PDB file of C-alpha atoms in Angstrom:
ATOM      1  CA  MET A   1     -72.578 -91.667   6.949  1.00 46.00           C
ATOM      2  CA  LYS A   2     -69.199 -89.820   6.390  1.00 46.00           C
ATOM      3  CA  ARG A   3     -67.888 -90.741   2.924  1.00 52.00           C
ATOM      4  CA  LYS A   4     -64.336 -91.719   3.331  1.00 51.00           C
ATOM      5  CA  ARG A   5     -62.026 -89.480   1.374  1.00 51.00           C
ATOM      6  CA  LYS A   6     -59.624 -91.528  -1.006  1.00 52.00           C
ATOM      7  CA  PRO A   7     -55.898 -91.075  -0.729  1.00 53.00           C
ATOM      8  CA  SER A   8     -55.828 -89.825  -4.271  1.00 52.00           C
ATOM      9  CA  GLU A   9     -58.073 -86.922  -3.753  1.00 52.00           C
ATOM     10  CA  LYS A  10     -56.087 -85.872  -0.482  1.00 50.00           C
ATOM     11  CA  MET A  11     -52.621 -86.112  -2.837  1.00 52.00           C
ATOM     12  CA  ASN A  12     -54.472 -84.181  -5.409  1.00 52.00           C
ATOM     13  CA  LYS A  13     -55.330 -81.194  -2.765  1.00 50.00           C
ATOM     14  CA  GLU A  14     -51.808 -81.163  -1.240  1.00 50.00           C
ATOM     15  CA  LYS A  15     -50.275 -80.570  -4.752  1.00 50.00           C
ATOM     16  CA  GLY A  16     -52.405 -77.713  -5.711  1.00 51.00           C
ATOM     17  CA  ALA A  17     -51.594 -75.662  -2.287  1.00 51.00           C
ATOM     18  CA  ARG A  18     -48.960 -72.936  -2.668  1.00 53.00           C
ATOM     19  CA  LYS A  19     -45.901 -73.137  -1.002  1.00 52.00           C
ATOM     20  CA  VAL A  20     -44.575 -69.746   0.485  1.00 51.00           C
ATOM     21  CA  PRO A  21     -40.588 -69.953   1.090  1.00 54.00           C
ATOM     22  CA  TYR A  22     -40.416 -67.509   3.559  1.00 53.00           C
ATOM     23  CA  SER A  23     -42.416 -66.435   6.286  1.00 66.00           C
ATOM     24  CA  ARG A  24     -43.725 -62.400   6.668  1.00 69.00           C
ATOM     25  CA  ARG A  25     -41.498 -62.557   9.848  1.00 72.00           C
ATOM     26  CA  THR A  26     -38.361 -63.316   7.923  1.00 75.00           C
ATOM     27  CA  ALA A  27     -39.348 -60.806   5.105  1.00 70.00           C
ATOM     28  CA  THR A  28     -39.829 -57.909   7.662  1.00 77.00           C
ATOM     29  CA  ARG A  29     -36.617 -58.643   9.412  1.00 76.00           C
ATOM     30  CA  ILE A  30     -34.680 -58.654   6.161  1.00 76.00           C
ATOM     31  CA  THR A  31     -36.469 -55.421   4.889  1.00 78.00           C
ATOM     32  CA  SER A  32     -35.375 -53.759   8.474  1.00 78.00           C
ATOM     33  CA  ILE A  33     -31.920 -55.021   7.854  1.00 80.00           C
ATOM     34  CA  VAL A  34     -31.684 -53.478   4.347  1.00 78.00           C
ATOM     35  CA  PHE A  35     -33.267 -50.104   5.240  1.00 76.00           C
ATOM     36  CA  PHE A  36     -30.950 -49.583   8.490  1.00 76.00           C
ATOM     37  CA  THR A  37     -27.799 -50.704   6.172  1.00 82.00           C
ATOM     38  CA  VAL A  38     -28.694 -47.938   3.841  1.00 79.00           C
ATOM     39  CA  ILE A  39     -29.359 -45.443   6.362  1.00 82.00           C
ATOM     40  CA  LEU A  40     -25.907 -46.334   8.049  1.00 80.00           C
ATOM     41  CA  PHE A  41     -24.302 -46.312   4.577  1.00 79.00           C
ATOM     42  CA  SER A  42     -25.976 -43.046   3.946  1.00 79.00           C
ATOM     43  CA  LEU A  43     -24.525 -41.542   7.256  1.00 79.00           C
ATOM     44  CA  VAL A  44     -21.340 -42.887   6.936  1.00 79.00           C
ATOM     45  CA  PHE A  45     -21.003 -41.128   3.387  1.00 76.00           C
ATOM     46  CA  ASN A  46     -22.634 -37.962   4.743  1.00 78.00           C
ATOM     47  CA  VAL A  47     -19.777 -37.918   7.388  1.00 78.00           C
ATOM     48  CA  ILE A  48     -17.042 -38.592   5.131  1.00 80.00           C
ATOM     49  CA  PHE A  49     -18.308 -35.973   2.303  1.00 74.00           C
ATOM     50  CA  PHE A  50     -18.733 -33.146   4.759  1.00 75.00           C
ATOM     51  CA  SER A  51     -15.194 -34.338   6.408  1.00 77.00           C
ATOM     52  CA  LYS A  52     -13.627 -34.285   2.976  1.00 76.00           C
ATOM     53  CA  TYR A  53     -15.555 -31.182   2.361  1.00 71.00           C
ATOM     54  CA  GLN A  54     -14.593 -29.243   5.196  1.00 77.00           C
ATOM     55  CA  THR A  55     -11.039 -30.219   4.664  1.00 77.00           C
ATOM     56  CA  ILE A  56     -11.066 -28.884   1.256  1.00 77.00           C
ATOM     57  CA  ARG A  57     -12.865 -25.618   2.315  1.00 72.00           C
ATOM     58  CA  ASN A  58     -10.184 -25.046   5.055  1.00 76.00           C
ATOM     59  CA  SER A  59      -7.185 -26.038   2.658  1.00 71.00           C
ATOM     60  CA  VAL A  60      -8.754 -23.337  -0.133  1.00 67.00           C
ATOM     61  CA  LYS A  61      -9.118 -20.773   2.769  1.00 71.00           C
ATOM     62  CA  ALA A  62      -5.735 -21.198   4.228  1.00 65.00           C
ATOM     63  CA  GLN A  63      -4.356 -20.760   0.551  1.00 65.00           C
ATOM     64  CA  GLU A  64      -6.234 -17.884  -0.028  1.00 63.00           C
ATOM     65  CA  ASN A  65      -5.277 -16.100   3.360  1.00 60.00           C
ATOM     66  CA  SER A  66      -1.578 -17.185   2.212  1.00 57.00           C
ATOM     67  CA  ILE A  67      -2.048 -15.651  -1.226  1.00 55.00           C
ATOM     68  CA  GLU A  68      -3.407 -12.433   0.428  1.00 56.00           C
ATOM     69  CA  GLU A  69      -0.336 -12.234   2.857  1.00 58.00           C
ATOM     70  CA  GLU A  70       1.780 -12.901   0.200  1.00 51.00           C
ATOM     71  CA  LEU A  71       0.412  -9.912  -1.742  1.00 48.00           C
ATOM     72  CA  ASN A  72       0.257  -7.676   1.353  1.00 52.00           C
ATOM     73  CA  GLN A  73       3.977  -8.437   1.694  1.00 51.00           C
ATOM     74  CA  VAL A  74       4.911  -7.678  -1.852  1.00 49.00           C
ATOM     75  CA  HIS A  75       2.680  -4.214  -1.428  1.00 48.00           C
ATOM     76  CA  ASP A  76       4.360  -3.462   1.505  1.00 49.00           C
ATOM     77  CA  SER A  77       7.854  -4.225   0.210  1.00 58.00           C
ATOM     78  CA  ASN A  78       7.213  -2.173  -2.901  1.00 76.00           C
ATOM     79  CA  LEU A  79       6.298   0.785  -0.488  1.00 81.00           C
ATOM     80  CA  ILE A  80       9.466   0.259   1.254  1.00 86.00           C
ATOM     81  CA  HIS A  81      11.581   0.505  -1.901  1.00 86.00           C
ATOM     82  CA  SER A  82       9.525   3.075  -3.354  1.00 89.00           C
ATOM     83  CA  HIS A  83      11.078   6.563  -3.832  1.00 91.00           C
ATOM     84  CA  SER A  84       8.381   7.949  -1.681  1.00 93.00           C
ATOM     85  CA  ILE A  85       9.450   6.792   1.663  1.00 94.00           C
ATOM     86  CA  VAL A  86      12.570   8.955   0.538  1.00 95.00           C
ATOM     87  CA  VAL A  87      10.447  11.845   0.215  1.00 95.00           C
ATOM     88  CA  PHE A  88       8.491  11.335   3.404  1.00 96.00           C
ATOM     89  CA  THR A  89      11.756  10.842   5.382  1.00 97.00           C
ATOM     90  CA  ASP A  90      13.305  14.066   3.537  1.00 97.00           C
ATOM     91  CA  GLN A  91      10.067  16.110   4.776  1.00 96.00           C
ATOM     92  CA  PHE A  92      10.126  14.582   8.443  1.00 97.00           C
ATOM     93  CA  LEU A  93      14.020  15.785   8.834  1.00 97.00           C
ATOM     94  CA  GLN A  94      13.148  19.139   7.421  1.00 96.00           C
ATOM     95  CA  GLN A  95      10.872  19.527  10.519  1.00 95.00           C
ATOM     96  CA  TYR A  96      13.026  17.463  12.759  1.00 96.00           C
ATOM     97  CA  PHE A  97      16.305  19.402  12.302  1.00 95.00           C
ATOM     98  CA  GLY A  98      14.621  23.006  12.278  1.00 94.00           C
ATOM     99  CA  ILE A  99      14.319  24.257  16.020  1.00 93.00           C
ATOM    100  CA  PRO A 100      13.189  27.761  16.217  1.00 94.00           C
ATOM    101  CA  GLU A 101      14.178  30.173  18.676  1.00 91.00           C
ATOM    102  CA  SER A 102      10.638  31.165  20.206  1.00 91.00           C
ATOM    103  CA  GLU A 103       8.666  29.011  22.490  1.00 91.00           C
ATOM    104  CA  ASP A 104       5.219  28.970  20.512  1.00 93.00           C
ATOM    105  CA  GLU A 105       7.006  28.072  16.989  1.00 94.00           C
ATOM    106  CA  ARG A 106       8.774  25.116  18.949  1.00 92.00           C
ATOM    107  CA  LYS A 107       5.246  23.828  20.225  1.00 92.00           C
ATOM    108  CA  LYS A 108       4.208  24.281  16.610  1.00 94.00           C
ATOM    109  CA  ARG A 109       7.007  21.972  15.565  1.00 94.00           C
ATOM    110  CA  LEU A 110       6.291  19.362  17.921  1.00 93.00           C
ATOM    111  CA  GLU A 111       2.739  19.251  16.590  1.00 94.00           C
ATOM    112  CA  THR A 112       3.812  19.223  12.986  1.00 95.00           C
ATOM    113  CA  LEU A 113       6.090  16.217  14.006  1.00 95.00           C
ATOM    114  CA  SER A 114       3.566  14.431  15.870  1.00 94.00           C
ATOM    115  CA  THR A 115       1.647  13.756  12.615  1.00 95.00           C
ATOM    116  CA  TYR A 116       4.950  11.877  11.196  1.00 96.00           C
ATOM    117  CA  PHE A 117       5.208   9.862  14.264  1.00 96.00           C
ATOM    118  CA  VAL A 118       2.732   6.757  14.959  1.00 95.00           C
ATOM    119  CA  SER A 119      -0.129   7.381  16.611  1.00 93.00           C
ATOM    120  CA  GLY A 120       0.579   7.967  20.758  1.00 92.00           C
ATOM    121  CA  TYR A 121       3.735   8.380  20.146  1.00 92.00           C
ATOM    122  CA  ASP A 122       5.563  10.292  23.249  1.00 92.00           C
ATOM    123  CA  LEU A 123       7.364  13.355  21.875  1.00 89.00           C
ATOM    124  CA  GLN A 124       9.085  14.013  25.139  1.00 87.00           C
ATOM    125  CA  ARG A 125      11.482  11.332  23.981  1.00 86.00           C
ATOM    126  CA  LEU A 126      12.779  13.733  21.406  1.00 84.00           C
ATOM    127  CA  GLY A 127      14.588  15.799  24.341  1.00 83.00           C
ATOM    128  CA  ASN A 128      14.173  18.690  26.595  1.00 85.00           C
ATOM    129  CA  LEU A 129      15.128  22.203  24.941  1.00 87.00           C
ATOM    130  CA  ASP A 130      14.078  24.201  27.666  1.00 85.00           C
ATOM    131  CA  ASP A 131      18.032  25.085  28.287  1.00 87.00           C
ATOM    132  CA  PHE A 132      18.811  25.620  24.631  1.00 88.00           C
ATOM    133  CA  LYS A 133      18.379  29.458  24.074  1.00 89.00           C
ATOM    134  CA  GLY A 134      19.296  29.245  20.233  1.00 91.00           C
ATOM    135  CA  SER A 135      17.956  27.733  17.063  1.00 93.00           C
ATOM    136  CA  ARG A 136      18.955  24.861  14.707  1.00 94.00           C
ATOM    137  CA  VAL A 137      18.660  25.472  10.743  1.00 95.00           C
ATOM    138  CA  LEU A 138      19.199  22.747   8.274  1.00 96.00           C
ATOM    139  CA  LYS A 139      21.302  23.646   5.359  1.00 95.00           C
ATOM    140  CA  ASP A 140      21.368  20.353   3.303  1.00 96.00           C
ATOM    141  CA  LEU A 141      20.132  17.039   3.039  1.00 96.00           C
ATOM    142  CA  GLN A 142      21.567  14.055   0.977  1.00 96.00           C
ATOM    143  CA  TYR A 143      19.786  10.776   0.318  1.00 96.00           C
ATOM    144  CA  MET A 144      22.223   7.622   1.109  1.00 95.00           C
ATOM    145  CA  ASP A 145      20.130   4.227   1.263  1.00 94.00           C
ATOM    146  CA  THR A 146      17.246   2.429   2.251  1.00 94.00           C
ATOM    147  CA  GLU A 147      17.744  -0.513   4.497  1.00 93.00           C
ATOM    148  CA  GLN A 148      14.815  -2.844   4.692  1.00 93.00           C
ATOM    149  CA  ILE A 149      14.833  -4.649   8.184  1.00 92.00           C
ATOM    150  CA  SER A 150      11.484  -6.516   7.965  1.00 91.00           C
ATOM    151  CA  ARG A 151       8.184  -6.596   5.687  1.00 88.00           C
ATOM    152  CA  ASN A 152       7.088  -3.257   6.833  1.00 91.00           C
ATOM    153  CA  GLN A 153       9.915  -1.794   8.343  1.00 94.00           C
ATOM    154  CA  ALA A 154      13.324   0.016   6.883  1.00 95.00           C
ATOM    155  CA  ASN A 155      15.835   2.489   8.042  1.00 96.00           C
ATOM    156  CA  VAL A 156      16.419   5.373   5.845  1.00 96.00           C
ATOM    157  CA  HIS A 157      19.985   6.868   5.843  1.00 96.00           C
ATOM    158  CA  PHE A 158      20.290  10.608   5.138  1.00 97.00           C
ATOM    159  CA  ILE A 159      23.352  12.912   5.264  1.00 96.00           C
ATOM    160  CA  ALA A 160      22.275  16.165   7.049  1.00 96.00           C
ATOM    161  CA  LYS A 161      24.106  19.755   7.107  1.00 96.00           C
ATOM    162  CA  TYR A 162      23.106  22.081   9.912  1.00 95.00           C
ATOM    163  CA  GLU A 163      24.100  25.090  11.960  1.00 95.00           C
ATOM    164  CA  ILE A 164      23.187  25.675  15.492  1.00 94.00           C
ATOM    165  CA  VAL A 165      23.092  29.445  16.568  1.00 93.00           C
ATOM    166  CA  GLU A 166      23.194  29.752  20.243  1.00 91.00           C
ATOM    167  CA  ASN A 167      22.626  32.978  21.983  1.00 84.00           C
ATOM    168  CA  PRO A 168      24.689  33.998  24.661  1.00 77.00           C
ATOM    169  CA  GLY A 169      22.891  34.802  28.378  1.00 65.00           C
ATOM    170  CA  GLU A 170      22.516  38.350  29.456  1.00 59.00           C
ATOM    171  CA  SER A 171      26.196  39.509  30.503  1.00 53.00           C
ATOM    172  CA  LYS A 172      26.452  41.139  34.121  1.00 51.00           C
ATOM    173  CA  GLU A 173      28.019  44.554  34.734  1.00 54.00           C
ATOM    174  CA  GLY A 174      31.658  43.994  34.244  1.00 52.00           C
ATOM    175  CA  ASP A 175      31.706  40.675  32.388  1.00 54.00           C
ATOM    176  CA  ASN A 176      33.884  40.434  29.540  1.00 54.00           C
ATOM    177  CA  LYS A 177      32.181  37.855  27.793  1.00 55.00           C
ATOM    178  CA  GLU A 178      31.402  38.391  24.245  1.00 61.00           C
ATOM    179  CA  ASN A 179      27.620  38.710  23.450  1.00 70.00           C
ATOM    180  CA  ASP A 180      27.617  37.673  19.825  1.00 80.00           C
ATOM    181  CA  PRO A 181      25.793  34.445  18.976  1.00 86.00           C
ATOM    182  CA  LYS A 182      27.840  31.196  18.794  1.00 89.00           C
ATOM    183  CA  LYS A 183      27.387  29.445  15.660  1.00 91.00           C
ATOM    184  CA  VAL A 184      28.222  25.749  14.803  1.00 92.00           C
ATOM    185  CA  ALA A 185      28.195  23.999  11.597  1.00 93.00           C
ATOM    186  CA  ASN A 186      27.959  19.946  11.580  1.00 94.00           C
ATOM    187  CA  ARG A 187      27.575  17.254   9.138  1.00 94.00           C
ATOM    188  CA  VAL A 188      26.179  14.094  10.357  1.00 95.00           C
ATOM    189  CA  GLU A 189      24.666  10.763   9.034  1.00 96.00           C
ATOM    190  CA  ILE A 190      21.421  10.153  10.364  1.00 96.00           C
ATOM    191  CA  VAL A 191      19.125   7.071  10.492  1.00 97.00           C
ATOM    192  CA  VAL A 192      15.243   7.453  10.347  1.00 97.00           C
ATOM    193  CA  PRO A 193      13.525   4.120  11.251  1.00 96.00           C
ATOM    194  CA  VAL A 194      10.065   4.001   8.996  1.00 96.00           C
ATOM    195  CA  THR A 195       7.216   1.779   9.012  1.00 95.00           C
ATOM    196  CA  THR A 196       4.161   1.286   6.632  1.00 93.00           C
ATOM    197  CA  ASP A 197       0.837  -0.092   6.557  1.00 91.00           C
ATOM    198  CA  GLY A 198       0.648  -0.346   3.229  1.00 87.00           C
ATOM    199  CA  LYS A 199      -1.096   3.168   2.542  1.00 89.00           C
ATOM    200  CA  GLY A 200       1.559   5.513   3.812  1.00 92.00           C
ATOM    201  CA  TYR A 201       4.437   5.835   6.266  1.00 95.00           C
ATOM    202  CA  ALA A 202       5.255   6.815   9.817  1.00 96.00           C
ATOM    203  CA  VAL A 203       8.180   6.988  11.837  1.00 96.00           C
ATOM    204  CA  TYR A 204       8.064   4.516  14.837  1.00 95.00           C
ATOM    205  CA  GLN A 205      11.340   5.321  16.933  1.00 94.00           C
ATOM    206  CA  ASN A 206      13.777   8.359  17.327  1.00 94.00           C
ATOM    207  CA  PRO A 207      16.173   8.725  14.409  1.00 95.00           C
ATOM    208  CA  ARG A 208      19.919   8.251  15.492  1.00 94.00           C
ATOM    209  CA  LEU A 209      23.455   9.411  14.219  1.00 93.00           C
ATOM    210  CA  VAL A 210      25.834   6.846  12.911  1.00 91.00           C
ATOM    211  CA  GLU A 211      28.881   6.788  10.922  1.00 89.00           C
ATOM    212  CA  SER A 212      29.214   4.662   7.980  1.00 85.00           C
ATOM    213  CA  ASP A 213      32.740   3.904   6.590  1.00 84.00           C
ATOM    214  CA  LEU A 214      31.599   3.349   2.564  1.00 83.00           C
ATOM    215  CA  ARG A 215      35.381   2.862   1.551  1.00 83.00           C
ATOM    216  CA  THR A 216      36.821  -0.694   1.278  1.00 83.00           C
ATOM    217  CA  THR A 217      40.218  -2.320   0.498  1.00 83.00           C
ATOM    218  CA  MET A 218      40.242  -4.347  -2.326  1.00 81.00           C
ATOM    219  CA  ASN A 219      42.034  -5.631  -5.561  1.00 82.00           C
ATOM    220  CA  ALA A 220      40.839  -5.250  -9.020  1.00 74.00           C
ATOM    221  CA  GLU A 221      42.297  -7.051 -11.874  1.00 73.00           C
ATOM    222  CA  PRO A 222      43.183  -5.041 -14.763  1.00 70.00           C
ATOM    223  CA  ASN A 223      41.055  -5.715 -17.728  1.00 77.00           C
ATOM    224  CA  GLU A 224      43.479  -6.475 -20.596  1.00 83.00           C
ATOM    225  CA  LEU A 225      42.142  -5.561 -24.123  1.00 86.00           C
ATOM    226  CA  GLU A 226      42.260  -8.298 -26.476  1.00 85.00           C
ATOM    227  CA  GLY A 227      43.513  -8.328 -29.840  1.00 86.00           C
ATOM    228  CA  GLU A 228      47.108  -7.951 -31.536  1.00 88.00           C
ATOM    229  CA  LEU A 229      49.493  -5.360 -30.394  1.00 91.00           C
ATOM    230  CA  PRO A 230      49.971  -2.703 -33.202  1.00 89.00           C
ATOM    231  CA  THR A 231      53.475  -2.025 -35.057  1.00 91.00           C
ATOM    232  CA  SER A 232      55.790   0.576 -33.905  1.00 91.00           C
ATOM    233  CA  SER A 233      54.599   2.425 -36.994  1.00 92.00           C
ATOM    234  CA  GLU A 234      50.871   2.134 -36.256  1.00 91.00           C
ATOM    235  CA  TYR A 235      51.742   2.991 -32.553  1.00 93.00           C
ATOM    236  CA  LYS A 236      53.521   6.360 -33.625  1.00 94.00           C
ATOM    237  CA  LYS A 237      50.472   7.312 -35.691  1.00 95.00           C
ATOM    238  CA  LEU A 238      48.009   6.686 -33.109  1.00 95.00           C
ATOM    239  CA  GLN A 239      50.069   8.723 -30.644  1.00 96.00           C
ATOM    240  CA  SER A 240      50.423  11.658 -32.949  1.00 96.00           C
ATOM    241  CA  PHE A 241      46.665  11.412 -33.635  1.00 96.00           C
ATOM    242  CA  LEU A 242      45.725  11.381 -30.049  1.00 96.00           C
ATOM    243  CA  THR A 243      47.954  14.494 -29.089  1.00 96.00           C
ATOM    244  CA  GLU A 244      46.139  16.291 -31.744  1.00 95.00           C
ATOM    245  CA  PHE A 245      42.775  15.147 -31.064  1.00 96.00           C
ATOM    246  CA  PHE A 246      42.787  15.757 -27.169  1.00 96.00           C
ATOM    247  CA  THR A 247      44.566  19.225 -28.080  1.00 95.00           C
ATOM    248  CA  SER A 248      41.071  20.030 -29.868  1.00 95.00           C
ATOM    249  CA  TYR A 249      39.133  18.211 -27.315  1.00 95.00           C
ATOM    250  CA  GLY A 250      40.367  20.519 -24.446  1.00 94.00           C
ATOM    251  CA  THR A 251      38.962  23.720 -26.141  1.00 93.00           C
ATOM    252  CA  SER A 252      36.181  22.428 -28.580  1.00 92.00           C
ATOM    253  CA  ASP A 253      37.688  23.684 -31.355  1.00 91.00           C
ATOM    254  CA  GLU A 254      36.592  23.595 -35.416  1.00 91.00           C
ATOM    255  CA  LYS A 255      38.417  20.474 -35.974  1.00 91.00           C
ATOM    256  CA  LEU A 256      37.070  18.004 -33.262  1.00 92.00           C
ATOM    257  CA  PRO A 257      34.214  16.870 -35.693  1.00 91.00           C
ATOM    258  CA  PHE A 258      36.370  15.752 -38.218  1.00 92.00           C
ATOM    259  CA  MET A 259      38.433  13.393 -35.523  1.00 94.00           C
ATOM    260  CA  ALA A 260      35.716  12.092 -33.205  1.00 94.00           C
ATOM    261  CA  GLU A 261      32.077  11.208 -33.003  1.00 92.00           C
ATOM    262  CA  VAL A 262      31.674  13.569 -30.034  1.00 89.00           C
ATOM    263  CA  GLU A 263      28.948  16.110 -29.423  1.00 84.00           C
ATOM    264  CA  ARG A 264      31.315  18.896 -28.023  1.00 87.00           C
ATOM    265  CA  GLY A 265      34.273  18.941 -26.232  1.00 91.00           C
ATOM    266  CA  LEU A 266      35.676  20.557 -22.892  1.00 92.00           C
ATOM    267  CA  ASN A 267      36.515  24.454 -22.163  1.00 91.00           C
ATOM    268  CA  ASP A 268      39.647  26.067 -20.946  1.00 91.00           C
ATOM    269  CA  GLN A 269      41.591  22.780 -20.992  1.00 94.00           C
ATOM    270  CA  ILE A 270      45.403  22.731 -22.501  1.00 94.00           C
ATOM    271  CA  LEU A 271      46.628  19.685 -23.124  1.00 96.00           C
ATOM    272  CA  GLN A 272      49.999  18.790 -21.124  1.00 96.00           C
ATOM    273  CA  SER A 273      50.127  15.018 -22.284  1.00 95.00           C
ATOM    274  CA  VAL A 274      48.952  11.858 -23.522  1.00 96.00           C
ATOM    275  CA  THR A 275      50.074   8.140 -22.353  1.00 95.00           C
ATOM    276  CA  ILE A 276      48.665   5.324 -24.095  1.00 95.00           C
ATOM    277  CA  ARG A 277      48.163   2.643 -21.271  1.00 93.00           C
ATOM    278  CA  GLN A 278      46.753  -0.410 -23.284  1.00 93.00           C
ATOM    279  CA  VAL A 279      45.980  -0.741 -27.327  1.00 94.00           C
ATOM    280  CA  ALA A 280      44.905  -3.580 -29.450  1.00 93.00           C
ATOM    281  CA  LYS A 281      43.719  -3.993 -32.976  1.00 90.00           C
ATOM    282  CA  ASP A 282      41.445  -6.745 -34.450  1.00 84.00           C
ATOM    283  CA  HIS A 283      41.014  -8.121 -38.018  1.00 75.00           C
ATOM    284  CA  ARG A 284      38.786  -5.350 -39.106  1.00 76.00           C
ATOM    285  CA  ALA A 285      41.348  -2.757 -38.614  1.00 76.00           C
ATOM    286  CA  SER A 286      39.615  -1.507 -35.466  1.00 90.00           C
ATOM    287  CA  TYR A 287      41.580  -0.103 -32.422  1.00 93.00           C
ATOM    288  CA  ARG A 288      40.607   0.055 -28.737  1.00 93.00           C
ATOM    289  CA  ALA A 289      42.939   1.944 -26.394  1.00 94.00           C
ATOM    290  CA  ILE A 290      43.038   3.266 -22.809  1.00 94.00           C
ATOM    291  CA  VAL A 291      44.764   6.307 -22.245  1.00 95.00           C
ATOM    292  CA  ASP A 292      45.678   8.984 -19.638  1.00 95.00           C
ATOM    293  CA  VAL A 293      45.220  12.403 -20.561  1.00 96.00           C
ATOM    294  CA  GLN A 294      46.846  15.326 -18.575  1.00 96.00           C
ATOM    295  CA  TYR A 295      45.174  18.919 -18.880  1.00 95.00           C
ATOM    296  CA  GLN A 296      45.869  22.237 -17.156  1.00 95.00           C
ATOM    297  CA  ASN A 297      43.086  24.561 -16.591  1.00 91.00           C
ATOM    298  CA  ASN A 298      43.711  27.772 -18.802  1.00 89.00           C
ATOM    299  CA  GLN A 299      42.872  29.877 -15.902  1.00 87.00           C
ATOM    300  CA  THR A 300      44.811  28.594 -13.313  1.00 88.00           C
ATOM    301  CA  SER A 301      47.909  26.178 -12.817  1.00 88.00           C
ATOM    302  CA  LEU A 302      45.954  23.299 -11.879  1.00 90.00           C
ATOM    303  CA  ASN A 303      46.872  20.105 -13.415  1.00 92.00           C
ATOM    304  CA  SER A 304      44.188  17.005 -13.774  1.00 93.00           C
ATOM    305  CA  LEU A 305      44.739  13.595 -15.047  1.00 94.00           C
ATOM    306  CA  TYR A 306      41.823  11.839 -16.699  1.00 94.00           C
ATOM    307  CA  THR A 307      41.643   8.066 -18.202  1.00 94.00           C
ATOM    308  CA  TYR A 308      39.302   7.674 -21.428  1.00 95.00           C
ATOM    309  CA  LYS A 309      38.761   4.313 -23.223  1.00 94.00           C
ATOM    310  CA  LEU A 310      38.643   4.945 -26.900  1.00 95.00           C
ATOM    311  CA  GLN A 311      37.034   2.715 -29.810  1.00 94.00           C
ATOM    312  CA  LEU A 312      38.889   3.767 -33.051  1.00 94.00           C
ATOM    313  CA  SER A 313      38.824   3.038 -36.974  1.00 93.00           C
ATOM    314  CA  PHE A 314      41.461   3.162 -39.477  1.00 91.00           C
ATOM    315  CA  GLU A 315      40.715   4.184 -42.900  1.00 88.00           C
ATOM    316  CA  ASN A 316      42.574   5.862 -45.599  1.00 88.00           C
ATOM    317  CA  ASN A 317      45.521   5.861 -43.721  1.00 89.00           C
ATOM    318  CA  LYS A 318      43.496   8.183 -40.974  1.00 91.00           C
ATOM    319  CA  PHE A 319      42.069   7.447 -37.327  1.00 94.00           C
ATOM    320  CA  PHE A 320      38.797   8.137 -36.110  1.00 95.00           C
ATOM    321  CA  ILE A 321      37.111   7.935 -32.771  1.00 95.00           C
ATOM    322  CA  GLU A 322      33.950   5.862 -32.845  1.00 94.00           C
ATOM    323  CA  SER A 323      33.253   6.261 -28.995  1.00 93.00           C
ATOM    324  CA  MET A 324      34.762   7.405 -26.137  1.00 93.00           C
ATOM    325  CA  GLU A 325      34.038   6.732 -22.343  1.00 90.00           C
TER     326      GLU A 325
END
């Protein structure tokens, strides 16, 4: 016969049983959500990180390229303004203007010129010399200016003096034409387009002749000397002293060191006149003067006028020239 369980025993058993707040399925779901969320955030973080990294890398690379380009520009610019570009152009023009008479020497000239031009330059563009029976000789070169036109290009200006000697053709019997060579001297301003690769120079176009007018029309305001005007007595003493000084200065006589701080004077210049254009003195008994001095060459009757700016001191009732220019 089955024993009937008492209600108190059933309640005690239910109280002793462990209660699980979540099921295994719920725990697995939460774990999966957390796992995939971490992975997702990790991927997003990596994408953002690598995107930022690539942006910074590209920025740094761009800055490096910019700095390198600027350094190259500075280097090229230094080469453009270097005196070496003048030396290069001078050497080029020596070869360019020198045209020999013989055919073999002319071929050698073209070979030499090819080393000055950029690679592949067509030297036929220099002109056809087949009809020219003579020679051209460079007499003098004078550098004028270097005009920078880009980062690595410049126009180099020179003054060239040359002489052309052209031989006449064979005269026919009874022809009265003179057989003497024809000589023509000329003076031109020539511009040579030069480029650089940072290592050296090359001519990239044919030279061209120009005519620059270096003169200008302008007004120059006179520079007035600051200070007090000397008295009439001081002016006469100064005039007398300057006449004596420039007389000695024109011939470099033995009295010159006692009147001025100069190493040496002139030779064979006879004083004609001294004109004081401006004079002023300050509180330290110091004088400044601008004077026109006219000299005549002792060997000829040629007169020349010169202007001097003087700084004088006055001590013990005597003038002394401290500096002159």
